[in-house]
Coordinates of C-alpha atoms in Angstrom, one line a residue:
X1 CA 151.3 72.9 62.9
X2 CA 150.5 75.2 60.0
X3 CA 151.6 78.8 60.5
X4 CA 152.8 81.9 58.8
X5 CA 151.6 82.6 55.3
X6 CA 149.8 79.3 55.1
X7 CA 147.7 80.2 58.2
X8 CA 146.8 83.6 56.7
X9 CA 146.0 82.0 53.4
X10 CA 143.2 79.9 54.8
X11 CA 141.6 82.4 57.1
X12 CA 138.2 83.6 55.8
X13 CA 138.3 86.5 58.2
X14 CA 141.7 88.0 57.5
X15 CA 143.2 86.0 54.6
X16 CA 142.8 85.3 50.9
X17 CA 139.5 83.2 50.7
X18 CA 137.3 86.3 51.1
X19 CA 139.2 88.1 48.4
X20 CA 138.9 85.1 46.1
X21 CA 135.2 84.9 46.8
X22 CA 134.8 88.5 45.8
X23 CA 136.6 87.9 42.5
X24 CA 134.6 84.8 41.9
X25 CA 131.3 86.6 42.5
X26 CA 132.4 89.4 40.1
X27 CA 133.3 86.9 37.4
X28 CA 130.0 85.1 37.8
X29 CA 127.9 88.3 37.5
X30 CA 130.0 89.6 34.6
X31 CA 131.7 92.5 36.4
X32 CA 135.1 90.8 36.7
X33 CA 137.4 88.5 34.7
X34 CA 137.5 84.7 35.1
X35 CA 141.2 84.7 34.7
X36 CA 141.6 86.9 37.8
X37 CA 139.1 84.8 39.7
X38 CA 141.0 81.6 38.9
X39 CA 144.3 83.2 39.9
X40 CA 142.9 84.1 43.3
X41 CA 141.3 80.7 43.8
X42 CA 144.6 79.0 43.0
X43 CA 146.5 81.2 45.3
X44 CA 144.1 80.3 48.2
X45 CA 143.7 76.6 47.5
X46 CA 147.3 75.7 46.7
X47 CA 149.3 74.5 49.6
X48 CA 148.7 72.6 52.9
X49 CA 145.2 73.0 54.4
X50 CA 144.6 72.8 58.2
X51 CA 142.1 70.0 58.9
X52 CA 142.8 69.9 62.7
X53 CA 140.0 69.7 65.2
X54 CA 140.3 73.5 65.7
X55 CA 139.3 74.1 62.0
X56 CA 135.9 75.8 61.4
X57 CA 134.0 77.9 58.9
X58 CA 136.4 80.8 59.2
X59 CA 139.7 78.8 59.2
X60 CA 141.2 75.7 57.6
X61 CA 139.5 73.0 55.6
X62 CA 135.9 74.4 56.0
X63 CA 137.0 77.9 54.9
X64 CA 138.7 76.6 51.7
X65 CA 135.6 74.5 51.1
X66 CA 133.4 77.5 51.5
X67 CA 135.3 79.0 48.5
X68 CA 135.5 75.9 46.4
X69 CA 131.8 75.0 46.6
X70 CA 130.6 78.0 44.5
X71 CA 133.7 77.7 42.4
X72 CA 132.8 74.1 41.6
X73 CA 129.2 75.1 40.7
X74 CA 130.6 77.6 38.3
X75 CA 133.5 75.6 36.8
X76 CA 133.8 71.8 36.8
X77 CA 137.6 72.0 37.2
X78 CA 137.0 72.6 41.0
X79 CA 134.5 69.8 41.5
X80 CA 137.0 67.0 42.4
X81 CA 138.8 69.3 45.0
X82 CA 135.5 70.3 46.5
X83 CA 134.3 66.7 46.8
X84 CA 137.6 65.8 48.5
X85 CA 137.2 68.5 51.0
X86 CA 133.6 67.4 51.7
X87 CA 135.0 64.1 52.9
X88 CA 137.5 65.8 55.2
X89 CA 134.7 68.0 56.6
X90 CA 132.6 64.9 57.4
X91 CA 135.5 63.4 59.3
X92 CA 136.2 66.7 61.1
X93 CA 132.5 66.9 62.1
X94 CA 132.5 63.4 63.4
X95 CA 135.6 64.1 65.5
X96 CA 134.1 67.3 67.0
X97 CA 130.8 65.7 67.6
X98 CA 132.5 62.9 69.5
X99 CA 134.4 65.4 71.6
X100 CA 131.2 67.3 72.3
X101 CA 129.3 64.1 73.2
X102 CA 132.1 63.1 75.6
X103 CA 131.9 66.5 77.2
X104 CA 128.1 66.2 77.7
X105 CA 128.5 62.8 79.2
X106 CA 130.9 64.2 81.8
X107 CA 128.4 67.0 82.6
X108 CA 130.7 69.8 81.5
X109 CA 129.3 72.9 79.9
X110 CA 130.2 73.9 76.3
X111 CA 132.7 76.5 75.3
X112 CA 131.6 79.1 72.7
X113 CA 134.3 77.8 70.3
X114 CA 132.6 74.4 70.3
X115 CA 129.4 75.5 68.7
X116 CA 129.6 79.0 67.4
X117 CA 129.2 80.1 63.7
X118 CA 132.8 81.2 63.1
X119 CA 134.8 78.3 64.4
X120 CA 132.3 75.9 65.9
X121 CA 129.9 73.2 64.8
X122 CA 127.2 75.7 63.8
X123 CA 129.4 77.0 61.0
X124 CA 130.4 73.5 59.9
X125 CA 126.7 72.7 59.9
X126 CA 126.0 75.5 57.5
X127 CA 128.4 73.8 55.0
X128 CA 126.7 70.4 55.5
X129 CA 123.3 72.0 55.0
X130 CA 124.4 73.3 51.6
X131 CA 126.4 70.2 50.4
X132 CA 125.1 67.2 52.3
X133 CA 121.7 67.9 53.9
X134 CA 120.7 64.3 53.8
X135 CA 123.8 62.9 55.4
X136 CA 123.7 61.1 58.7
X137 CA 126.5 63.4 59.9
X138 CA 124.3 66.5 59.4
X139 CA 121.4 64.8 61.2
X140 CA 123.6 64.0 64.2
X141 CA 124.9 67.6 64.2
X142 CA 121.3 68.9 64.3
X143 CA 120.6 66.6 67.2
X144 CA 123.7 67.9 69.0
X145 CA 122.6 71.5 68.5
X146 CA 119.1 70.6 69.8
X147 CA 120.6 69.0 72.9
X148 CA 122.8 72.0 73.4
X149 CA 119.7 74.3 73.9
X150 CA 118.5 72.2 76.8
X151 CA 118.6 73.9 80.2
X152 CA 122.0 73.9 81.8
X153 CA 123.9 72.8 78.7
X154 CA 125.5 76.3 78.0
X155 CA 127.7 78.4 80.1
X156 CA 126.7 82.1 80.6
X157 CA 128.9 84.1 78.3
X158 CA 130.6 85.9 81.2
X159 CA 131.7 82.5 82.6
X160 CA 132.7 80.9 79.2
X161 CA 135.8 78.7 79.6
X162 CA 138.6 78.4 77.1
X163 CA 138.8 75.3 75.0
X164 CA 142.3 74.1 75.1
X165 CA 141.9 72.3 71.8
X166 CA 141.1 75.5 69.9
X167 CA 144.6 77.0 69.8
X168 CA 144.6 77.6 66.1
X169 CA 147.2 79.9 64.6
X170 CA 146.3 83.5 64.7
X171 CA 146.5 85.0 61.1
X172 CA 147.3 88.5 62.5
X173 CA 150.2 87.2 64.6
X174 CA 151.8 85.6 61.6
X175 CA 150.9 88.3 59.0
X176 CA 153.6 88.6 56.3
X177 CA 153.9 92.3 57.0
X178 CA 155.1 91.6 60.5
X179 CA 151.9 92.6 62.3
X180 CA 151.1 91.1 65.7
X181 CA 148.1 90.8 68.0
X182 CA 148.0 92.8 71.2
X183 CA 148.4 90.4 74.1
X184 CA 145.2 89.6 76.0
X185 CA 145.1 88.0 79.5
X186 CA 143.8 84.5 79.5
X187 CA 140.9 85.5 81.7
X188 CA 139.7 87.7 78.9
X189 CA 139.4 84.9 76.4
X190 CA 135.9 83.9 75.5
X191 CA 136.1 82.2 72.2
X192 CA 138.3 79.2 72.7
X193 CA 141.3 80.7 70.8
X194 CA 144.9 81.2 71.8
X195 CA 144.5 84.9 71.3
X196 CA 141.8 87.5 70.6
X197 CA 142.7 89.9 67.8
X198 CA 142.1 93.6 68.2
X199 CA 142.1 96.0 65.3
X200 CA 144.3 97.8 64.4
X201 CA 147.1 95.3 65.1
X202 CA 150.4 96.5 66.5
X203 CA 153.5 96.5 64.4
X204 CA 156.1 94.0 65.4
X205 CA 159.0 95.5 67.4

């Protein structure tokens, strides 16, 4: 399982992809240097990438792809890497859709982590809409979201259950500066994660 600096590196919420996106945008509009943008992109994209079933727009393969897609549009050197990640995202989407379909077949309600924007299929769908809007996988994802809105498919937020498969590493808990999340009781979890970060984080003892 990927952890430590590698987990932080591929977190769009707390890691380096957001910083790299900022430098890329500045380079594209002429307010920053391309050399600095390339350095931040390399820092983010170099190393193992988490493509597990828990990956979503804000963590793992989709988060790195979210950075490399505009980078590839601006500089062809990133096109091959972006295309490779697209194939991984297609496989990830299929795996998650299969799991969601099995859940529906058994009559269970969805966890928020299954379909939300940050780590669920809605966020992955945003990537597919941009890169592969004509794909069968995107069509199936739209069909899934449509089925999800039917009466009784969703749990009330107050009763949302924890998705055991969404135990992705917490970037704060493995921050290189030794920061940790405050512990949260399991009953307080609502987003299918192993922890729920609160800001500011506590310093490690």
